[in-house]
Structures are given as structure tokens and as C-alpha cells.
XYZ file of C-alpha atoms in Angstrom:
525
model
C 61.969 94.435 50.296
C 64.065 92.052 52.579
C 65.148 88.514 51.803
C 66.092 85.804 54.160
C 68.737 83.495 52.773
C 69.131 79.842 53.720
C 72.786 78.482 54.038
C 72.844 75.458 51.846
C 76.438 74.437 52.467
C 76.736 72.392 55.790
C 80.442 73.381 56.257
C 79.663 77.017 56.074
C 76.731 76.641 58.413
C 78.918 74.969 60.977
C 81.625 77.603 60.684
C 79.239 80.457 61.112
C 77.404 78.702 64.094
C 80.601 78.081 65.940
C 81.803 81.684 65.390
C 78.403 83.088 66.463
C 78.505 81.042 69.682
C 81.678 82.977 70.729
C 79.404 85.918 71.169
C 76.178 84.359 72.533
C 74.807 87.696 73.886
C 74.700 89.058 70.369
C 73.835 86.036 68.262
C 70.533 85.048 69.732
C 68.440 87.166 67.155
C 70.302 85.656 64.260
C 69.922 81.918 65.093
C 66.034 81.548 64.752
C 66.109 83.912 61.693
C 68.727 81.953 59.734
C 68.240 78.378 60.716
C 64.542 77.875 61.616
C 62.817 79.132 58.492
C 62.622 76.440 55.721
C 62.969 77.376 52.149
C 59.374 76.877 51.355
C 58.357 79.367 53.912
C 60.111 82.386 52.530
C 57.257 84.960 51.793
C 56.888 88.603 51.660
C 56.115 90.470 54.781
C 53.370 92.548 53.238
C 51.107 92.258 50.152
C 50.300 88.749 48.917
C 51.467 86.403 51.772
C 50.050 83.312 50.037
C 52.564 83.161 47.168
C 56.318 82.376 47.615
C 58.803 85.057 46.466
C 60.489 84.409 43.035
C 64.258 84.946 43.276
C 67.363 83.756 41.606
C 68.973 80.502 42.693
C 71.479 80.904 45.540
C 75.075 79.923 44.967
C 76.025 76.445 46.162
C 78.935 77.756 48.312
C 78.169 80.487 51.062
C 80.666 83.349 50.576
C 83.148 83.138 53.505
C 83.624 86.885 53.488
C 80.130 87.325 54.821
C 81.120 85.105 57.770
C 84.014 87.445 58.367
C 81.754 90.366 58.553
C 79.718 88.886 61.265
C 82.705 88.020 63.241
C 84.196 91.490 62.854
C 81.038 93.257 63.805
C 80.452 91.040 66.902
C 84.018 91.300 68.095
C 83.807 95.105 68.043
C 81.103 95.043 70.674
C 82.721 95.299 74.159
C 80.636 94.405 77.237
C 79.851 97.607 79.154
C 80.751 97.605 82.936
C 77.906 97.692 85.428
C 77.399 101.239 86.772
C 78.106 100.179 90.446
C 81.296 98.325 89.374
C 82.508 101.459 87.621
C 81.761 103.613 90.560
C 83.721 101.166 92.819
C 86.670 101.235 90.456
C 86.703 105.085 90.599
C 86.538 105.222 94.353
C 89.387 102.666 94.639
C 91.516 104.692 92.299
C 90.693 107.842 94.202
C 91.612 106.102 97.545
C 94.968 104.972 96.066
C 95.825 108.605 95.129
C 94.760 110.054 98.396
C 96.853 107.396 100.331
C 99.947 108.415 98.359
C 99.361 112.102 99.511
C 98.496 111.216 103.153
C 101.294 113.337 104.514
C 100.371 116.522 102.700
C 97.015 118.049 103.348
C 97.272 120.479 100.433
C 97.898 117.534 97.982
C 94.858 115.673 99.378
C 92.630 118.694 98.769
C 94.031 119.102 95.380
C 93.255 115.334 94.470
C 89.781 115.745 95.878
C 89.023 118.970 93.801
C 90.316 117.360 90.606
C 88.944 113.831 90.870
C 86.308 113.987 93.642
C 83.331 114.655 91.408
C 82.067 111.108 91.879
C 81.632 111.848 95.427
C 79.113 114.652 94.982
C 76.627 113.282 92.419
C 75.987 109.539 93.253
C 73.201 109.730 95.615
C 70.600 107.022 95.854
C 67.795 105.754 98.127
C 68.204 102.670 100.324
C 64.496 102.266 101.464
C 63.416 105.743 102.716
C 67.030 106.707 103.478
C 69.072 108.828 101.044
C 72.679 107.947 100.808
C 75.798 108.933 98.915
C 77.180 105.505 97.825
C 80.338 106.710 96.523
C 81.341 108.804 99.518
C 80.356 106.062 102.001
C 82.330 103.617 99.966
C 85.548 105.788 100.061
C 85.287 106.357 103.815
C 85.086 102.487 104.147
C 88.140 102.040 102.047
C 89.992 104.677 104.179
C 89.206 102.751 107.299
C 93.041 102.191 107.940
C 93.785 105.841 107.731
C 91.236 107.534 109.962
C 92.905 110.906 109.881
C 92.853 110.989 106.222
C 89.186 109.886 106.217
C 88.465 112.779 108.460
C 90.052 115.200 105.916
C 87.988 113.780 103.174
C 84.828 114.118 105.374
C 85.743 117.735 106.088
C 86.118 118.463 102.351
C 82.673 117.136 101.588
C 81.326 118.968 104.649
C 82.558 122.244 103.136
C 80.816 121.421 99.793
C 77.526 121.956 101.455
C 77.994 125.681 100.830
C 78.243 124.938 97.141
C 74.855 123.247 96.897
C 75.874 119.594 97.932
C 74.056 119.270 101.244
C 75.222 116.727 103.793
C 73.103 113.704 104.499
C 72.355 111.893 107.920
C 74.462 108.786 106.926
C 77.416 111.098 106.106
C 77.190 112.804 109.399
C 77.050 109.227 111.062
C 80.286 108.316 109.220
C 81.955 111.571 110.297
C 80.951 111.032 113.959
C 82.397 107.456 113.878
C 85.665 108.612 112.370
C 85.957 111.323 114.945
C 85.579 108.755 117.628
C 88.301 106.578 116.043
C 90.739 109.539 116.084
C 89.813 110.026 119.738
C 88.279 113.361 119.246
C 85.032 113.044 121.083
C 84.443 116.863 121.138
C 84.365 116.865 117.282
C 82.112 113.824 117.367
C 79.653 115.779 119.612
C 80.002 118.873 117.477
C 79.143 116.825 114.140
C 76.123 115.319 116.044
C 74.805 118.739 117.139
C 75.402 120.151 113.656
C 73.329 117.239 112.131
C 70.528 117.849 114.707
C 70.445 121.569 113.807
C 69.839 120.515 110.190
C 66.956 118.137 111.170
C 69.246 115.224 110.229
C 69.166 113.493 113.713
C 68.500 109.756 113.082
C 69.106 106.484 114.837
C 72.335 106.217 112.861
C 73.723 109.566 114.192
C 72.754 108.454 117.674
C 74.524 105.057 117.242
C 77.521 106.788 115.790
C 77.830 109.061 118.858
C 77.358 106.216 121.206
C 80.097 104.200 119.512
C 82.457 107.216 119.626
C 82.072 107.451 123.366
C 82.279 103.654 123.822
C 85.453 103.476 121.832
C 87.050 106.223 123.963
C 85.858 104.823 127.288
C 83.164 107.291 128.167
C 80.597 104.852 129.308
C 78.409 107.290 131.196
C 78.149 109.645 128.226
C 77.262 106.705 126.089
C 74.474 105.689 128.405
C 73.145 109.279 128.481
C 73.068 109.460 124.631
C 71.072 106.080 124.779
C 68.606 107.680 127.199
C 68.130 110.743 124.979
C 67.478 108.310 121.983
C 64.765 106.576 123.844
C 63.051 109.991 124.397
C 63.055 110.921 120.768
C 59.742 110.927 118.905
C 60.950 110.413 115.406
C 63.532 107.673 115.856
C 64.013 104.818 118.306
C 66.956 102.415 119.402
C 67.752 99.635 116.963
C 69.493 96.418 117.586
C 72.800 98.187 116.677
C 72.098 100.597 119.589
C 71.657 97.704 122.060
C 74.683 96.063 120.745
C 76.760 99.105 121.566
C 75.182 99.250 125.089
C 75.848 95.564 125.667
C 79.512 96.098 124.599
C 79.878 99.022 126.912
C 78.541 96.954 130.068
C 80.585 94.058 129.005
C 83.855 96.052 128.908
C 83.127 97.405 132.348
C 82.210 93.738 133.516
C 78.801 94.990 134.595
C 77.293 91.673 133.720
C 73.927 92.234 135.393
C 73.425 95.482 133.489
C 74.515 93.649 130.253
C 72.015 90.803 130.894
C 69.253 93.192 131.661
C 69.901 94.996 128.377
C 69.708 91.788 126.492
C 66.410 90.941 128.088
C 65.080 94.357 126.963
C 66.063 93.377 123.416
C 64.009 90.156 123.670
C 61.101 92.136 125.322
C 61.031 94.557 122.461
C 60.991 91.692 119.838
C 64.320 93.036 118.281
C 66.116 90.242 116.490
C 69.561 89.729 118.000
C 72.306 89.604 115.397
C 75.802 88.033 115.338
C 77.284 91.195 117.032
C 74.707 90.777 119.848
C 75.952 87.389 120.761
C 79.663 88.032 120.172
C 79.503 90.961 122.532
C 77.829 88.810 125.191
C 80.560 86.151 124.691
C 83.314 88.736 124.824
C 81.944 90.161 128.106
C 81.744 86.579 129.694
C 85.392 85.955 128.594
C 86.523 89.141 130.205
C 84.679 88.309 133.398
C 85.989 84.629 133.334
C 82.360 83.396 133.310
C 83.028 80.317 131.623
C 79.633 78.537 132.002
C 77.779 81.596 130.754
C 80.198 81.812 127.847
C 79.424 78.207 126.901
C 75.739 78.583 127.432
C 75.596 81.591 125.102
C 77.614 79.715 122.536
C 75.300 76.642 122.588
C 72.338 79.017 122.322
C 73.738 80.358 119.031
C 74.412 76.954 117.686
C 70.750 75.934 118.353
C 69.211 79.162 117.105
C 68.999 80.950 113.786
C 72.153 83.232 114.293
C 74.984 80.769 113.735
C 78.548 81.397 115.150
C 80.986 83.132 112.729
C 84.881 83.296 112.698
C 84.748 86.046 115.396
C 82.599 83.882 117.602
C 84.970 80.944 117.351
C 87.972 83.223 118.026
C 86.297 84.443 121.255
C 85.535 80.890 122.230
C 89.099 79.723 121.583
C 90.469 82.542 123.867
C 87.907 81.539 126.582
C 88.882 77.938 126.352
C 92.560 78.877 126.633
C 92.121 81.006 129.699
C 89.965 78.490 131.404
C 92.469 75.715 130.689
C 89.938 73.522 128.668
C 92.534 72.062 126.449
C 90.264 69.568 124.532
C 87.691 72.283 123.601
C 90.548 74.666 122.729
C 92.349 72.247 120.407
C 89.001 71.268 118.667
C 88.207 74.920 118.014
C 91.737 75.617 116.804
C 91.465 72.841 114.244
C 88.137 74.463 112.906
C 89.698 77.864 112.315
C 93.452 76.933 112.098
C 93.821 78.581 108.581
C 92.599 81.931 110.017
C 94.621 81.892 113.228
C 98.025 80.871 111.744
C 98.095 84.024 109.496
C 96.248 86.657 111.434
C 95.774 85.982 115.122
C 99.251 85.932 116.710
C 97.947 86.991 120.170
C 95.642 83.998 120.283
C 98.599 81.799 119.580
C 100.174 83.279 122.562
C 97.060 82.531 124.656
C 97.248 78.983 123.627
C 100.881 78.821 124.604
C 99.969 80.114 128.016
C 97.291 77.438 128.413
C 99.735 74.739 127.599
C 102.385 76.165 129.889
C 100.011 76.202 132.826
C 98.983 72.616 132.079
C 100.580 69.301 133.038
C 99.960 67.494 129.843
C 102.803 65.214 128.790
C 103.697 66.627 125.474
C 103.123 70.221 126.260
C 106.596 71.348 125.302
C 106.218 69.783 121.749
C 102.816 71.499 121.226
C 104.207 74.780 122.380
C 107.147 74.590 120.050
C 104.751 73.864 117.164
C 102.917 76.926 117.944
C 106.125 78.941 118.406
C 106.889 78.203 114.668
C 103.911 80.424 113.750
C 105.161 83.432 115.544
C 107.394 85.691 113.358
C 111.043 85.406 114.431
C 111.485 89.256 114.230
C 108.517 89.933 116.592
C 109.956 89.796 120.170
C 107.272 89.594 122.938
C 108.750 90.086 126.408
C 105.898 88.234 128.131
C 106.172 85.267 125.852
C 109.979 85.135 126.312
C 109.529 85.058 130.087
C 106.820 82.550 129.928
C 109.015 80.206 127.963
C 111.900 80.741 130.381
C 109.791 79.397 133.122
C 108.546 76.595 130.943
C 112.136 75.319 130.079
C 113.143 75.847 133.720
C 110.349 73.647 134.860
C 111.220 71.130 132.176
C 114.833 71.146 133.423
C 116.035 72.148 129.908
C 119.104 74.219 130.867
C 120.296 75.064 127.405
C 116.962 76.391 126.066
C 116.371 78.390 129.120
C 119.735 80.005 128.913
C 119.173 80.969 125.349
C 115.947 82.612 126.253
C 117.596 84.328 129.249
C 120.332 85.752 126.867
C 117.587 87.015 124.585
C 115.843 88.775 127.388
C 119.107 90.423 128.428
C 119.666 91.409 124.897
C 116.176 92.998 124.648
C 116.567 94.675 128.058
C 113.578 92.693 129.456
C 113.508 92.980 133.228
C 112.158 90.129 135.405
C 110.739 91.189 138.709
C 108.998 88.168 140.122
C 110.734 86.196 142.939
C 108.920 83.027 141.811
C 110.504 83.000 138.351
C 114.007 83.770 139.766
C 113.704 80.881 142.102
C 112.544 78.611 139.236
C 115.594 79.629 137.269
C 118.182 79.023 140.131
C 116.450 75.578 140.724
C 117.375 74.547 137.245
C 120.915 75.596 137.789
C 121.037 73.566 140.956
C 119.607 70.420 139.423
C 122.258 70.539 136.642
C 125.099 71.464 139.283
C 126.027 74.518 137.105
C 127.402 76.739 139.813
C 129.581 78.786 137.411
C 126.678 79.393 134.946
C 124.642 80.369 138.022
C 127.314 82.786 139.120
C 127.416 84.384 135.686
C 123.540 84.613 135.584
C 123.394 86.301 139.071
C 126.104 88.745 137.898
C 124.194 89.646 134.754
C 120.870 89.928 136.660
C 122.331 92.435 139.095
C 123.511 94.656 136.367
C 120.247 94.347 134.394
C 117.949 95.355 137.188
C 116.265 91.932 137.718
C 114.663 91.043 140.933
C 117.473 90.130 143.390
C 116.509 87.878 146.354
C 118.418 85.967 149.029
C 117.727 82.725 147.419
C 120.135 83.438 144.594
C 123.101 83.769 146.868
C 122.039 80.804 149.086
C 121.935 78.639 146.118
C 125.433 79.655 145.046
C 126.718 79.093 148.685
C 125.304 75.616 148.841
C 126.701 74.683 145.348
C 130.145 76.090 146.216
C 130.253 74.331 149.561
C 129.227 70.996 147.910
C 132.249 71.393 145.698
C 134.509 72.456 148.639
C 135.074 75.879 147.004
C 135.022 77.688 150.386
C 136.725 80.797 149.298
C 134.237 81.544 146.624
C 131.371 80.503 149.065
C 132.664 83.209 151.531
C 132.941 85.778 148.834
C 129.145 85.439 148.288
C 128.695 86.838 151.729
C 130.357 90.089 150.564
C 127.927 90.192 147.490
C 125.084 89.850 150.011
C 126.451 92.845 151.883
C 126.753 94.940 148.707
C 122.974 94.342 148.154
C 122.219 94.909 151.878
C 120.838 91.453 152.346
C 120.818 90.430 155.976
C 122.086 87.073 156.992
C 119.493 84.741 158.181
C 119.409 81.367 160.079
C 119.627 79.643 156.704
C 122.804 81.500 155.799
C 124.595 80.205 158.944
C 123.293 76.699 158.500
C 124.814 76.556 154.983
C 128.074 77.827 156.307
C 127.926 75.369 159.236
C 127.367 72.367 156.926
C 129.931 73.380 154.412
C 132.681 73.804 157.076
C 131.548 70.639 158.801
C 131.772 68.714 155.481
C 135.362 69.997 154.877
C 136.447 69.251 158.514
C 137.133 72.970 159.330
C 136.645 72.806 163.096
C 137.590 76.352 163.810
C 135.253 77.892 161.412
C 132.465 75.564 162.583
C 132.880 76.911 166.154
C 132.948 80.462 164.841
C 129.590 79.908 162.984
C 128.030 78.414 166.183
C 129.141 81.395 168.109
C 127.552 83.707 165.709
C 124.309 81.816 165.759
C 124.185 81.980 169.494
C 124.862 85.609 169.492
C 121.915 86.092 167.118
C 119.639 83.780 169.149
C 119.437 81.040 166.553
C 118.814 77.499 167.635
C 122.136 75.547 167.252
C 122.137 72.191 165.296
C 122.064 69.189 167.478
C 125.140 67.673 165.871
C 127.292 70.616 167.102
C 126.847 69.353 170.636
C 127.519 65.676 169.643
C 130.683 66.470 167.804
């Protein structure tokens, strides 16, 4: 016979209740049993239910050791982890061990043989598709190590001989990995093997298309798409069309891409975020800014809203198109993401400011430069900043960047930039610094043009340093740069300013001999 006791002491009740509430998942059955039944309702559960049970009086004080028993029992019950969480934990542990052995194939196989049981017996159904959740999870976790992922896939593939058959989704994963390691022959081999086992699905077709797309085989990708459309048991999905849109976008075949998107709409397939992002990426690549903006506004008005990747694409488009207001607005929206992870986009924004004529462009560029790691040298960015500071007539900053370029063996090959550099030296009347720059540029293989030497001649002549000016002619001879009419005019004006009549006449004679028009003042003097 069971008895239900009522706790008469209020303090003991409070203590027990507070301790039970620490374990709410286990205390629910006790609370109604202990605290909801009044003393007058204590009856037997069988026999005469109309008469109360006679029992000895309860002590006034509730024994505290009973409370301790409740607490001890409840504290011993540990919450059991969810099966999926436990599986994920095992997969991550296995990944970590495999990564440690990434340089030794034998060690990788040993780890898989000893601890890879969870990859063989965790199959489940997602709809009508049978999948191996643990194996798929491991391959995703090995995304940064595609060669290691392929070894894991091959290990699982060999297990088919031991009674662990491959599934369509596993083949799709293997085909995708083969594409990432640039082995399209292996990707096709795996696709053919899946087809021979009657495991040819939309996923395997999509994986083969993505492998061809990733490696630049656009024609083969389209051929696989046409084969898929002829299949009786599977048909293209929105993922298939996304791959095709991406292929055409990379080739800047905008008409084909837009026709593919119209086919998606005709088939009543719901475009997803990847569909619109691929469209925008293609328009950015083709510099079709109006179409890019129109697609973006279509997303904002429709059910598929822009994500972080959409905004990153739009930011790049705004930077390339020079739309600084939209670029700055978008940057403020996703600043937290760009500052840490998207250094190339920071470079695109710096390019946009450098091409603009806004008043505070240098300040904005320097703010962005603080986000670029100091140990990451980018030649194109260094050259861009050389031109920027040259245009801003900031000689000191320009020279610091030039020195950095020489140290890192960056070679400048554009005449336009060389002329921009020497113009800054000319404005600052820094002929000695210019001479040093030209000497270093000659040794470093930079683009040598006649303007470098003409600028030195003009500056030496203006300072009446005629000997050094004449020495520049020898430097031009060393680089086989012919004298032009401008060369003789520089000499003529320099000698005239210094009053060297003899050399003026000699220069005039050389100009006549070469058929150049003689300055009018030569006849008046």
C-alpha cells in the first residue's frame, strides 16, 4: 500500500520546492502529487475509496535528509545529447584528426579505418532520397582541403565491396570535389560509374556541370545540360539553371544568359538567391550597370531579398561604375563584413576614389588603406597610390611608395605614369631627386621614355647647370633615344638664358641641318 505525505512545515516545503525547480525536467511529476492533494483526500487506491486511511500522525518537522535524497537523485541525471548533435561532434573530431594527417595518405587511411564507423551506418531519408548524413557532413567540413576530401571519398567508395553501397548524393559530392581539384576526367568517371549503378540523378548531373563550369569547359557543361533535358527519370532543377546562368555570365554571353532566365520563368521554377546573384555578377562583369541595378531593384521588390553576397556584388559594381554615393551607402550597410574579409573590395573602392575628382578623396583612401594588412603588398595598389600622390603633388608620399616598389621589384611599364611622376618632381623643382629616380628606374627595368631626360634638361638649364644638362644627352645616347626638335629647343633656350652665344649658334646649325624650324628670336638677336 502506498501513502502520500503532506509536508506540514512551510520552511521545509519552500526548501524542497526551490531545490526541485533546479531540475524542472524531472520535478514535474512530483509537484502535483505532493502539493495539490489536501490531507482530507488521502484515500486508498483500491478497496473502499469512501473511507479515509487511518495512519499515525506525521512529525511536525519534515526530515531534511529526505530532501537531500531528492537532490542527490536529480543531480545524478545528466541530459542526454541529441543524436544529431552527437553525430556532428564525432564528425568534427574525425575531421580534426584527418587534417593533422593531411600530408600522409597512410595515416589518413589508418584514421578512417579506426574511427570511420560513423561514416558507414548513418543513412537516413530526406524525402525520397537516401543520404548518408555523417559522410556528407564530413565532406562539407573538409571543404578547405579538397585533396583530403577526395581521399576520404575514395575510401568510402572502396567500402562498397564490403557491403556499404554508394548513394547518388555521395557520387554527386565526389564529382564536385573532383572538379575542385581540377580533375574533370575523374569527375566524368565518377558520373559514368554512378550511371552504371542506376544512380544517375539531377544531383549527379548538376555536380558534373559545376565541375565543367569550375574548370572553364563551357561547351561540355552545356552538353551535359542537353543530356539532362533528354532524361526520362530526372529533369533540370533551379540549381541546374543557376549553373548555366553562371556559365553564360562568365563568358559575357548576356543574351544566352537572359534567355536561360526566361526559360526558368516559363517552367515556373522559383528563382532563388543564387539565380539573382549570378545575374548581377554577369552584369558587373559585362559593365552593364543599368541591368545590374534593375535586377537588384527586382530582388528588393520580390520575395527573394538581397543577401550579403548580393550587396558585395553591388558594391563592386558601384565602385567600377564610379557611382560613389551608392558605393558609400552600400559600404556602410556591410562595413562589418568587408573590413575583416573582403580586402579586394577595399581595393576596388580605392580605385573608384582615385579615378574621381572629389575633394577629400585622399583622406577617404587613407582611411581605407588602414584596413589593408601592412604585410600584404599588392603591386597594383602601390602603383595606383603612386599616381594618386603624384596627382596630388605630394612628393614625400609618392617617393615612399616608389621606394617600396623598387624594394619589392615592381616594374612600371606605362608612359603615362612615368610622366605623372616626373611632373611632380618638376613642380617641386627637385631635379636631384628626379635624377636619382631616373637612375634607379633605368636599373630596375621601368619604362624609359624621352620625357624623363627632357625634364632633367629643362630643370638643369633653369638652374644654369649646363654641364649636367649636356651630360643628359650622353644618357639619351646610351638608351638609343634620338634627339628631337624639342631636345634642341631645350638646349637653345638654356644657352640663350645663360648668354652662351657660341653654343646657341651651334644648336641653330644643328637644327637647320636636321630640317627643324628655327625659333624666330634667333633671327632677331
